[in-house]
């Protein structure tokens, strides 16, 4: 019997298989109910008592070697066959990416793209801002209602600091730090003490624009924003300006675009006027230039500011602002195919 086992051990040691079927045959030969190893155990009782211990050990060794061989050969086959025939098809196209870009990021990036094509850079500023950059330098009078606690989140420990109420603060920082020609846009988050509803939120996003150089006029403003509106909403988009007031621009205007939903015929989005307001703008007030140490005799400029939420709502016909902040996947997944 010992000789038999020794021969089996040699056979196991020498065995190799390339196909799973060969391996299965090997397993059946040694381990199945009618296989060689159970047969050895069955013959065990005929062995003289003094040889049993030694022989038992040998049979167990044989069993272990067979099992190890099977595992080892299976591993080699798996690693050789990775991809092919192993349940994976490596030639299949990749799955849809799990995430999608947030609609506000999509629109912000599009706005940045449009302005960078005509030479605007991107500037950023802090979300916690001081009174000078958020208000004073922008020509807000001491008693302007925007400075009121009702609109602005002040920082309790330092009443000179507040969460910025608009990204116009960044134009002050840009002008302080560099001289014209300046052409920049500033996207960012802003904060106002507003009750949350379908049309208002205490946190939202704006893009500010600034262009300062010699001889900049309202015509430049109009042409730049006309280009912008057509790029964003389509080439048939019309624009119109209505006189308005902002402390930091003079003259000031609000710009409407022809309603991109009904094409200007009138619908409930444009309240049947055919027009929707998208931004505020104007010629930079000379007082603002002076506050930022820019020669207001030599230079003129225009500025504009828009809300990203509002533009996204128009572009994608979203009717409740709160959707942008809830991160409901049923909403976000609808933007998977957008840029
Ligand atoms: N800062 C204004 C706001 O938050 C938007 C704005 C209006 C910015 C006119 C401008 C501008 O630069 O010229 O409502």
PDB file of C-alpha atoms in Angstrom, residues 23-190:
ATOM      1  CA  UNK A  23      -8.591  19.441 -13.662  1.00  0.00           C
ATOM      2  CA  UNK A  24     -12.077  18.134 -12.996  1.00  0.00           C
ATOM      3  CA  UNK A  25     -11.034  14.677 -14.236  1.00  0.00           C
ATOM      4  CA  UNK A  26      -8.093  14.799 -11.835  1.00  0.00           C
ATOM      5  CA  UNK A  27     -10.370  15.736  -8.967  1.00  0.00           C
ATOM      6  CA  UNK A  28     -12.786  12.913  -9.757  1.00  0.00           C
ATOM      7  CA  UNK A  29      -9.961  10.420 -10.082  1.00  0.00           C
ATOM      8  CA  UNK A  30      -8.632  11.117  -6.589  1.00  0.00           C
ATOM      9  CA  UNK A  31     -11.407  12.618  -4.541  1.00  0.00           C
ATOM     10  CA  UNK A  32     -14.817  11.428  -5.782  1.00  0.00           C
ATOM     11  CA  UNK A  33     -16.674   8.784  -3.797  1.00  0.00           C
ATOM     12  CA  UNK A  34     -15.276   6.032  -5.993  1.00  0.00           C
ATOM     13  CA  UNK A  35     -11.907   7.755  -6.355  1.00  0.00           C
ATOM     14  CA  UNK A  36      -8.463   6.569  -5.291  1.00  0.00           C
ATOM     15  CA  UNK A  37      -8.260   8.281  -1.946  1.00  0.00           C
ATOM     16  CA  UNK A  38     -11.562   6.982  -0.567  1.00  0.00           C
ATOM     17  CA  UNK A  39     -10.450   3.560  -1.823  1.00  0.00           C
ATOM     18  CA  UNK A  40      -7.237   3.866   0.193  1.00  0.00           C
ATOM     19  CA  UNK A  41      -9.232   4.777   3.297  1.00  0.00           C
ATOM     20  CA  UNK A  42     -11.488   1.787   2.642  1.00  0.00           C
ATOM     21  CA  UNK A  43      -8.470  -0.554   2.500  1.00  0.00           C
ATOM     22  CA  UNK A  44      -7.141   0.938   5.704  1.00  0.00           C
ATOM     23  CA  UNK A  45      -8.793  -1.678   7.886  1.00  0.00           C
ATOM     24  CA  UNK A  46      -6.757  -4.449   6.263  1.00  0.00           C
ATOM     25  CA  UNK A  47      -3.484  -2.873   7.247  1.00  0.00           C
ATOM     26  CA  UNK A  48      -1.549  -4.386  10.162  1.00  0.00           C
ATOM     27  CA  UNK A  49      -2.025  -2.314  13.317  1.00  0.00           C
ATOM     28  CA  UNK A  50       1.624  -1.306  13.650  1.00  0.00           C
ATOM     29  CA  UNK A  51       1.632   0.234  10.147  1.00  0.00           C
ATOM     30  CA  UNK A  52      -1.608   2.174  10.485  1.00  0.00           C
ATOM     31  CA  UNK A  53      -0.215   5.355  11.978  1.00  0.00           C
ATOM     32  CA  UNK A  54       2.447   5.738   9.300  1.00  0.00           C
ATOM     33  CA  UNK A  55       0.102   4.819   6.446  1.00  0.00           C
ATOM     34  CA  UNK A  56      -2.683   7.105   7.735  1.00  0.00           C
ATOM     35  CA  UNK A  57      -0.255  10.015   7.662  1.00  0.00           C
ATOM     36  CA  UNK A  58       0.730   9.187   4.095  1.00  0.00           C
ATOM     37  CA  UNK A  59      -2.868   9.034   2.871  1.00  0.00           C
ATOM     38  CA  UNK A  60      -3.595  12.382   4.513  1.00  0.00           C
ATOM     39  CA  UNK A  61      -0.517  13.879   2.897  1.00  0.00           C
ATOM     40  CA  UNK A  62      -1.700  12.614  -0.457  1.00  0.00           C
ATOM     41  CA  UNK A  63      -5.134  14.167   0.087  1.00  0.00           C
ATOM     42  CA  UNK A  64      -3.604  17.535   1.023  1.00  0.00           C
ATOM     43  CA  UNK A  65      -1.330  17.494  -2.019  1.00  0.00           C
ATOM     44  CA  UNK A  66      -4.268  16.758  -4.324  1.00  0.00           C
ATOM     45  CA  UNK A  67      -6.300  19.624  -2.855  1.00  0.00           C
ATOM     46  CA  UNK A  68      -3.386  22.055  -3.051  1.00  0.00           C
ATOM     47  CA  UNK A  69      -2.697  21.058  -6.642  1.00  0.00           C
ATOM     48  CA  UNK A  70      -6.295  21.748  -7.595  1.00  0.00           C
ATOM     49  CA  UNK A  71      -6.255  25.231  -5.999  1.00  0.00           C
ATOM     50  CA  UNK A  72      -2.908  26.092  -7.545  1.00  0.00           C
ATOM     51  CA  UNK A  73      -3.888  25.008 -11.064  1.00  0.00           C
ATOM     52  CA  UNK A  74      -7.247  26.778 -10.801  1.00  0.00           C
ATOM     53  CA  UNK A  75      -5.503  30.018  -9.793  1.00  0.00           C
ATOM     54  CA  UNK A  76      -3.143  29.834 -12.756  1.00  0.00           C
ATOM     55  CA  UNK A  77      -6.024  29.200 -15.142  1.00  0.00           C
ATOM     56  CA  UNK A  78      -8.034  32.110 -13.735  1.00  0.00           C
ATOM     57  CA  UNK A  79      -5.185  34.576 -14.052  1.00  0.00           C
ATOM     58  CA  UNK A  80      -4.409  33.453 -17.590  1.00  0.00           C
ATOM     59  CA  UNK A  81      -8.011  33.657 -18.623  1.00  0.00           C
ATOM     60  CA  UNK A  82      -8.841  36.980 -17.033  1.00  0.00           C
ATOM     61  CA  UNK A  83     -11.400  38.613 -19.273  1.00  0.00           C
ATOM     62  CA  UNK A  84     -11.720  35.739 -21.698  1.00  0.00           C
ATOM     63  CA  UNK A  85     -14.348  33.173 -20.855  1.00  0.00           C
ATOM     64  CA  UNK A  86     -14.369  34.160 -17.192  1.00  0.00           C
ATOM     65  CA  UNK A  87     -17.693  35.956 -17.282  1.00  0.00           C
ATOM     66  CA  UNK A  88     -16.100  39.350 -18.075  1.00  0.00           C
ATOM     67  CA  UNK A  89     -16.250  40.864 -21.533  1.00  0.00           C
ATOM     68  CA  UNK A  90     -13.467  43.416 -21.653  1.00  0.00           C
ATOM     69  CA  UNK A  91     -14.544  44.642 -25.070  1.00  0.00           C
ATOM     70  CA  UNK A  92     -17.864  45.999 -23.781  1.00  0.00           C
ATOM     71  CA  UNK A  93     -18.185  49.824 -23.626  1.00  0.00           C
ATOM     72  CA  UNK A  94     -17.820  51.250 -20.100  1.00  0.00           C
ATOM     73  CA  UNK A  95     -20.850  51.709 -17.884  1.00  0.00           C
ATOM     74  CA  UNK A  96     -22.451  55.129 -17.583  1.00  0.00           C
ATOM     75  CA  UNK A  97     -20.491  57.199 -15.072  1.00  0.00           C
ATOM     76  CA  UNK A  98     -22.362  57.187 -11.783  1.00  0.00           C
ATOM     77  CA  UNK A  99     -22.274  60.907 -11.082  1.00  0.00           C
ATOM     78  CA  UNK A 100     -23.418  63.878 -13.110  1.00  0.00           C
ATOM     79  CA  UNK A 101     -22.435  67.516 -13.012  1.00  0.00           C
ATOM     80  CA  UNK A 102     -24.744  69.752 -11.011  1.00  0.00           C
ATOM     81  CA  UNK A 103     -26.910  71.944 -13.282  1.00  0.00           C
ATOM     82  CA  UNK A 104     -25.545  75.103 -11.646  1.00  0.00           C
ATOM     83  CA  UNK A 105     -21.985  73.976 -12.427  1.00  0.00           C
ATOM     84  CA  UNK A 106     -22.966  73.173 -16.006  1.00  0.00           C
ATOM     85  CA  UNK A 107     -24.342  76.670 -16.531  1.00  0.00           C
ATOM     86  CA  UNK A 108     -21.514  78.382 -14.645  1.00  0.00           C
ATOM     87  CA  UNK A 109     -18.967  76.582 -16.833  1.00  0.00           C
ATOM     88  CA  UNK A 110     -20.872  77.553 -19.939  1.00  0.00           C
ATOM     89  CA  UNK A 111     -20.902  81.221 -18.892  1.00  0.00           C
ATOM     90  CA  UNK A 112     -17.160  81.072 -18.185  1.00  0.00           C
ATOM     91  CA  UNK A 113     -16.583  79.470 -21.603  1.00  0.00           C
ATOM     92  CA  UNK A 114     -18.554  82.132 -23.419  1.00  0.00           C
ATOM     93  CA  UNK A 115     -16.692  85.024 -21.813  1.00  0.00           C
ATOM     94  CA  UNK A 116     -13.272  83.440 -21.994  1.00  0.00           C
ATOM     95  CA  UNK A 117     -13.699  83.205 -25.762  1.00  0.00           C
ATOM     96  CA  UNK A 118     -13.655  87.016 -25.864  1.00  0.00           C
ATOM     97  CA  UNK A 119     -10.736  87.487 -23.513  1.00  0.00           C
ATOM     98  CA  UNK A 120     -12.290  87.605 -20.037  1.00  0.00           C
ATOM     99  CA  UNK A 121     -10.314  86.007 -17.222  1.00  0.00           C
ATOM    100  CA  UNK A 122     -11.864  84.438 -14.106  1.00  0.00           C
ATOM    101  CA  UNK A 123     -11.300  86.044 -10.680  1.00  0.00           C
ATOM    102  CA  UNK A 124     -12.388  84.945  -7.272  1.00  0.00           C
ATOM    103  CA  UNK A 125     -12.754  86.612  -3.910  1.00  0.00           C
ATOM    104  CA  UNK A 126     -13.605  85.642  -0.322  1.00  0.00           C
ATOM    105  CA  UNK A 127     -17.129  84.713   0.762  1.00  0.00           C
ATOM    106  CA  UNK A 128     -16.616  86.505   4.079  1.00  0.00           C
ATOM    107  CA  UNK A 129     -16.156  90.097   3.036  1.00  0.00           C
ATOM    108  CA  UNK A 130     -15.589  93.415   4.768  1.00  0.00           C
ATOM    109  CA  UNK A 131     -17.821  96.458   4.517  1.00  0.00           C
ATOM    110  CA  UNK A 132     -15.396  98.261   2.213  1.00  0.00           C
ATOM    111  CA  UNK A 133     -15.390  95.614  -0.539  1.00  0.00           C
ATOM    112  CA  UNK A 134     -19.028  94.624  -0.295  1.00  0.00           C
ATOM    113  CA  UNK A 135     -20.518  98.126   0.155  1.00  0.00           C
ATOM    114  CA  UNK A 136     -18.423 101.276   0.646  1.00  0.00           C
ATOM    115  CA  UNK A 137     -16.114 100.952  -2.352  1.00  0.00           C
ATOM    116  CA  UNK A 138     -19.173 100.187  -4.462  1.00  0.00           C
ATOM    117  CA  UNK A 139     -20.663 103.565  -3.593  1.00  0.00           C
ATOM    118  CA  UNK A 140     -23.403 102.297  -1.266  1.00  0.00           C
ATOM    119  CA  UNK A 141     -24.547 105.209   0.922  1.00  0.00           C
ATOM    120  CA  UNK A 142     -24.236 104.677   4.711  1.00  0.00           C
ATOM    121  CA  UNK A 143     -27.988 104.236   5.065  1.00  0.00           C
ATOM    122  CA  UNK A 144     -28.573 101.972   2.038  1.00  0.00           C
ATOM    123  CA  UNK A 145     -31.191  99.301   2.879  1.00  0.00           C
ATOM    124  CA  UNK A 146     -28.918  96.476   1.618  1.00  0.00           C
ATOM    125  CA  UNK A 147     -26.674  97.154   4.597  1.00  0.00           C
ATOM    126  CA  UNK A 148     -29.585  96.380   6.849  1.00  0.00           C
ATOM    127  CA  UNK A 149     -29.494  93.292   9.100  1.00  0.00           C
ATOM    128  CA  UNK A 150     -32.593  92.140   7.278  1.00  0.00           C
ATOM    129  CA  UNK A 151     -30.704  91.552   4.052  1.00  0.00           C
ATOM    130  CA  UNK A 152     -27.150  90.878   5.132  1.00  0.00           C
ATOM    131  CA  UNK A 153     -25.694  88.152   7.338  1.00  0.00           C
ATOM    132  CA  UNK A 154     -23.220  89.955   9.563  1.00  0.00           C
ATOM    133  CA  UNK A 155     -20.509  88.181  11.531  1.00  0.00           C
ATOM    134  CA  UNK A 156     -21.392  88.687  15.188  1.00  0.00           C
ATOM    135  CA  UNK A 157     -17.821  88.908  16.478  1.00  0.00           C
ATOM    136  CA  UNK A 158     -16.825  91.596  13.989  1.00  0.00           C
ATOM    137  CA  UNK A 159     -19.554  93.906  12.656  1.00  0.00           C
ATOM    138  CA  UNK A 160     -17.231  95.024   9.856  1.00  0.00           C
ATOM    139  CA  UNK A 161     -17.468  91.529   8.346  1.00  0.00           C
ATOM    140  CA  UNK A 162     -20.411  89.924   6.570  1.00  0.00           C
ATOM    141  CA  UNK A 163     -21.152  87.100   4.154  1.00  0.00           C
ATOM    142  CA  UNK A 164     -20.898  88.822   0.783  1.00  0.00           C
ATOM    143  CA  UNK A 165     -24.287  89.758  -0.602  1.00  0.00           C
ATOM    144  CA  UNK A 166     -23.070  89.854  -4.202  1.00  0.00           C
ATOM    145  CA  UNK A 167     -19.986  89.056  -6.279  1.00  0.00           C
ATOM    146  CA  UNK A 168     -19.571  92.756  -7.119  1.00  0.00           C
ATOM    147  CA  UNK A 169     -17.148  92.743  -4.176  1.00  0.00           C
ATOM    148  CA  UNK A 170     -14.716  90.860  -6.403  1.00  0.00           C
ATOM    149  CA  UNK A 171     -14.570  93.679  -8.953  1.00  0.00           C
ATOM    150  CA  UNK A 172     -13.313  95.947  -6.180  1.00  0.00           C
ATOM    151  CA  UNK A 173     -10.593  93.446  -5.314  1.00  0.00           C
ATOM    152  CA  UNK A 174      -9.576  93.087  -8.967  1.00  0.00           C
ATOM    153  CA  UNK A 175      -9.348  96.875  -9.480  1.00  0.00           C
ATOM    154  CA  UNK A 176      -7.409  97.351  -6.244  1.00  0.00           C
ATOM    155  CA  UNK A 177      -4.810  94.863  -7.327  1.00  0.00           C
ATOM    156  CA  UNK A 178      -4.297  95.657 -10.991  1.00  0.00           C
ATOM    157  CA  UNK A 179      -4.552  98.487 -13.463  1.00  0.00           C
ATOM    158  CA  UNK A 180      -6.596  98.569 -16.709  1.00  0.00           C
ATOM    159  CA  UNK A 181      -7.073  97.114 -19.215  1.00  0.00           C
ATOM    160  CA  UNK A 182      -9.193  94.744 -17.109  1.00  0.00           C
ATOM    161  CA  UNK A 183     -11.566  92.144 -18.438  1.00  0.00           C
ATOM    162  CA  UNK A 184     -12.755  89.615 -15.901  1.00  0.00           C
ATOM    163  CA  UNK A 185     -15.716  87.612 -14.656  1.00  0.00           C
ATOM    164  CA  UNK A 186     -16.201  86.426 -11.088  1.00  0.00           C
ATOM    165  CA  UNK A 187     -18.450  83.463 -10.412  1.00  0.00           C
ATOM    166  CA  UNK A 188     -19.251  82.650  -6.804  1.00  0.00           C
ATOM    167  CA  UNK A 189     -21.604  81.998  -3.938  1.00  0.00           C
ATOM    168  CA  UNK A 190     -23.493  84.837  -2.275  1.00  0.00           C
TER     169      UNK A 190
END
